[in-house]
Short mmCIF file of C-alpha atoms in Angstrom, two decimals:
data_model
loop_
_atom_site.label_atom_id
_atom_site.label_comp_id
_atom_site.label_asym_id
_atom_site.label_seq_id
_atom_site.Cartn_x
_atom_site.Cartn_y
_atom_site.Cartn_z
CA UNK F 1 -39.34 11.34 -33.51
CA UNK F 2 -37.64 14.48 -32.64
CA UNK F 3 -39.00 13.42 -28.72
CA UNK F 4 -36.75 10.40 -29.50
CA UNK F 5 -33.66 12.25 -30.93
CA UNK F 6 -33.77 14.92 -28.07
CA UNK F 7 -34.00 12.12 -25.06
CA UNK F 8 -30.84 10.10 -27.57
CA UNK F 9 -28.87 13.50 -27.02
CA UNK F 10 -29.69 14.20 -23.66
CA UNK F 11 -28.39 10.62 -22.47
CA UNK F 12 -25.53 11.02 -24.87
CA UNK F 13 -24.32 14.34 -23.06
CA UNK F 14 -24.71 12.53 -19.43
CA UNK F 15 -23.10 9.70 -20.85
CA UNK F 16 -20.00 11.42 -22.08
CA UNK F 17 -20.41 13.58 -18.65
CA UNK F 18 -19.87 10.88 -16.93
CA UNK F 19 -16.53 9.27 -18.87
CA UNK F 20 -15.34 12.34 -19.13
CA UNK F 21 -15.59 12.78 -14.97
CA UNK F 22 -13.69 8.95 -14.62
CA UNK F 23 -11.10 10.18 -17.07
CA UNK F 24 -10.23 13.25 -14.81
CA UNK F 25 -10.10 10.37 -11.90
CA UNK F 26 -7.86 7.82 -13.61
CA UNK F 27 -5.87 10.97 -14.96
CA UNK F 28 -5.20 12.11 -11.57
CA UNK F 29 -4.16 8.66 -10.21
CA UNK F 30 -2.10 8.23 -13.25
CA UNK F 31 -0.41 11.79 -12.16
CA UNK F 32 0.58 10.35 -8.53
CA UNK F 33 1.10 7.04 -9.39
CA UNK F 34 3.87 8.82 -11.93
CA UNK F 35 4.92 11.63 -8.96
CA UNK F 36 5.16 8.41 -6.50
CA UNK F 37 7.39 6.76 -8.78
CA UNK F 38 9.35 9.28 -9.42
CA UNK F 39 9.85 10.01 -5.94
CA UNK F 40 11.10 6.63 -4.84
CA UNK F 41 13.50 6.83 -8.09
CA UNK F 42 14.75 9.74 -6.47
CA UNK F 43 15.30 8.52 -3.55
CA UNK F 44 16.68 5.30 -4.37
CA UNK F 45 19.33 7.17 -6.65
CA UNK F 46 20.35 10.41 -4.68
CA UNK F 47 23.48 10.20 -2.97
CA UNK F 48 24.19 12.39 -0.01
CA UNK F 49 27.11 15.24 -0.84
CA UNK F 50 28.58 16.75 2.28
CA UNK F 51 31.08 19.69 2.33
CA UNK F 52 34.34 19.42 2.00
CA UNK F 53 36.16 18.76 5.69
CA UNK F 54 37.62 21.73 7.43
CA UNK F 55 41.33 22.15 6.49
CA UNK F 56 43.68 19.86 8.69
CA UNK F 57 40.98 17.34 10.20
CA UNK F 58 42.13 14.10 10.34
CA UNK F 59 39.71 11.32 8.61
CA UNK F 60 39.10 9.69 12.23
CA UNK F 61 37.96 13.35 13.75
CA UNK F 62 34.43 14.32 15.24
CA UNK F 63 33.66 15.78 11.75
CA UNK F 64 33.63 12.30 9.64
CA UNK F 65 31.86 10.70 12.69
CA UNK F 66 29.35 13.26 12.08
CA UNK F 67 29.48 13.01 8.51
CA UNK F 68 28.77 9.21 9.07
CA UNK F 69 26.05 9.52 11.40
CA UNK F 70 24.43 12.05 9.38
CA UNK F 71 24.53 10.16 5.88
CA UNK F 72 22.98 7.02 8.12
CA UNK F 73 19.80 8.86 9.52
CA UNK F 74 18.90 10.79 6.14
CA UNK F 75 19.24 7.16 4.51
CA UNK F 76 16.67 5.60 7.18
CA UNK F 77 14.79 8.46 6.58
CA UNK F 78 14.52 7.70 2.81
CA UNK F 79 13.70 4.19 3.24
CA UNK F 80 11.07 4.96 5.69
CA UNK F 81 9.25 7.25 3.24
CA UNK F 82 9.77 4.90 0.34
CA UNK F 83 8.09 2.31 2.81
CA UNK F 84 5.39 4.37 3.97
CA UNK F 85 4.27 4.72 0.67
CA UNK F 86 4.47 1.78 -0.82
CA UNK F 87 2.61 0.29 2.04
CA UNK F 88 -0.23 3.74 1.92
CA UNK F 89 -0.72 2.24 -1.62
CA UNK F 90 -1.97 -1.10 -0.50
CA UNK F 91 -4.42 0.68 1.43
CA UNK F 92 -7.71 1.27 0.63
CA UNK F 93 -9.76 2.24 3.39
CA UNK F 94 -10.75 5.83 4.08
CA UNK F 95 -10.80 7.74 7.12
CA UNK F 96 -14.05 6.70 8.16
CA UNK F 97 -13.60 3.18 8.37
CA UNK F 98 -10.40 3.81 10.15
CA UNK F 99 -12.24 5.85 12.61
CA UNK F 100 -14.60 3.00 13.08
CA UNK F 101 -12.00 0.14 13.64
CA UNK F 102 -9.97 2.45 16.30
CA UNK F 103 -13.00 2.82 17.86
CA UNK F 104 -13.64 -0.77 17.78
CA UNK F 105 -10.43 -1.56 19.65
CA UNK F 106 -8.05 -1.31 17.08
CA UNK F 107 -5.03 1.49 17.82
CA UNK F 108 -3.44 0.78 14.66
CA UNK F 109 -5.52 -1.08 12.28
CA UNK F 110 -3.63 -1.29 9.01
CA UNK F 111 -0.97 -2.87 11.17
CA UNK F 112 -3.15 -5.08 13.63
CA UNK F 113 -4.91 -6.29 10.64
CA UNK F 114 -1.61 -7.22 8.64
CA UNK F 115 -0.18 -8.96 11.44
CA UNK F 116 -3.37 -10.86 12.36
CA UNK F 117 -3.52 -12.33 9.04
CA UNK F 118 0.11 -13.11 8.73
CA UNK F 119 -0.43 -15.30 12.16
CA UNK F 120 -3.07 -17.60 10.51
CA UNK F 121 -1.48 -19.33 7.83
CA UNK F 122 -3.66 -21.93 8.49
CA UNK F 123 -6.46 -20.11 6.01
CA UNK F 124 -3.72 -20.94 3.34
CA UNK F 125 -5.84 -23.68 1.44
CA UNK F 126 -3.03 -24.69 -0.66
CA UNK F 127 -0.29 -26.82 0.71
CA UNK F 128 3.16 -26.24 1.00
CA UNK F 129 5.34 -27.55 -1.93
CA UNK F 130 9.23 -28.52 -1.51
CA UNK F 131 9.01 -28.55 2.21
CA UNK F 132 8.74 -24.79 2.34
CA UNK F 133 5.95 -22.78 4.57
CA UNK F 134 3.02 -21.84 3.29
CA UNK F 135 2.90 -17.77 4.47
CA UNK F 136 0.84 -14.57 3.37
CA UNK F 137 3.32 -12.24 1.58
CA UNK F 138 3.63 -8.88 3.97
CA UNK F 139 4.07 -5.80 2.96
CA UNK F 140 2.32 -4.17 -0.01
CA UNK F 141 1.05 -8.18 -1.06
CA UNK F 142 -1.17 -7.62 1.72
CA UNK F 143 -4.24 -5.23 -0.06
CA UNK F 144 -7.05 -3.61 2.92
CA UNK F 145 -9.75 -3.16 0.58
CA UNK F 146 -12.93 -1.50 1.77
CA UNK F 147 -14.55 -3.04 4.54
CA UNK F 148 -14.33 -5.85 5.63
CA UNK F 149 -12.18 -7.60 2.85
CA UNK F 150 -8.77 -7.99 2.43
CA UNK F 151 -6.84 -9.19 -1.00
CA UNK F 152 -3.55 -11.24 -0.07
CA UNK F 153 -0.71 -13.17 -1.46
CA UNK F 154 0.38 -15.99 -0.39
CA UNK F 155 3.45 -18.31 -1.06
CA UNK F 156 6.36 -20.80 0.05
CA UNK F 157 8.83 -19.62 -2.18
CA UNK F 158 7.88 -21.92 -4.78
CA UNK F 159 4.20 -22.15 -5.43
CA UNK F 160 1.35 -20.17 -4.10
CA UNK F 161 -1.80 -17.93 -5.15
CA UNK F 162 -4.26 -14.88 -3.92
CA UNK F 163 -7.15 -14.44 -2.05
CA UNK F 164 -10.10 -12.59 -0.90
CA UNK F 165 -10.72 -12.68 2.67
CA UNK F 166 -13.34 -11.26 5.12
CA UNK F 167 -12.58 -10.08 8.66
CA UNK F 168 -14.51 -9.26 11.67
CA UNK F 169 -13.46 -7.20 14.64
CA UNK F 170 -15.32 -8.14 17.92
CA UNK F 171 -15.64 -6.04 21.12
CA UNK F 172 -12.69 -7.12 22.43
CA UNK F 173 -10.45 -5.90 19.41
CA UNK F 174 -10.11 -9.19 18.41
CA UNK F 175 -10.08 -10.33 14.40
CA UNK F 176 -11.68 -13.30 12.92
CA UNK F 177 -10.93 -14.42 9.32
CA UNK F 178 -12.88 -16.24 6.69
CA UNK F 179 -11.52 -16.80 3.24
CA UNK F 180 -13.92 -16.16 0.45
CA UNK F 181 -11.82 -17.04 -2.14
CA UNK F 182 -9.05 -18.13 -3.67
CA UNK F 183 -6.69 -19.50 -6.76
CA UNK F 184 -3.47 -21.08 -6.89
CA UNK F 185 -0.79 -19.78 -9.54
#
């Protein structure tokens, strides 16, 4: 009996080891998911303040075309980190598997692999509805899971559904696709 009791503990401790070591995990995604959020709020809201114009310049002078220019690049510059991480989010494959699809033939391969499956819409099992075009959503609709499967959107505007696809990269760089599955919303 107390055999049974001790071995009850003993699996209750690893047991609550090991929820308590996923909490820590889904704590720490909840902490950037909240610091990601908070930095696209930021970015979406913060308007750019420039000093006051030197006394006497006239509104068409070098100093508002530089004022102009200025305000321009640091707003590109915002949307291209709100971008880059929205799109880093839809990412799930680590370093390694990176590594191993560059060296496959792949320079960029969160990129090549988007754009592959965006140019075969033929996978698309569903068919258009309301003469629209049946297309896989880009962007962040557009998951890399771990290898080889992808998660993806697709839609014509009016109807469409997800699926789960698999991909293979061949010696020449090239990607084939074959759906695995899919459901229609």
């Amino acid at each position: 009996m107390k055999r049974f009791l001790f071995g009850t503990l003993i699996l209750t401790l690893a047991a609550a080891g090991v929820l308590a070591v996923r909490w820590q995990t889904a704590e720490r995604r909840r902490a950037e998911t909240v610091e990601w959020t908070r930095f696209v709020m930021d970015s979406l809201g913060t308007s750019v303040r420039f000093p006051a114009p030197p006394e006497g310049t006239a509104p068409d002078s070098v100093y508002w075309q530089w004022v102009a220019t200025t305000a321009q690049l640091q707003s590109r510059q915002w949307q291209r980190s709100v971008r880059h991480w929205a799109l880093s989010h839809s990412v799930l494959l680590d370093e390694v598997e990176l590594a191993q699809l560059r060296a496959e033939g792949l320079t960029d391969p969160v990129l090549q692999l988007r754009d592959s499956l965006k140019a075969h819409p033929e996978l698309i099992p569903d068919p258009a509805v309301l003469g629209g075009t049946m297309i896989f959503v880009p962007g962040e609709h557009i998951v890399l899971l771990h290898r080889p499967y992808v998660f993806a959107q697709f839609s014509d505007g009016h109807a469409g559904g997800y699926m789960l696809l698999e991909y293979a990269v061949d010696s020449t760089g090239t990607i084939t696709w074959k759906r695995l599955w899919s459901e229609s919303t």
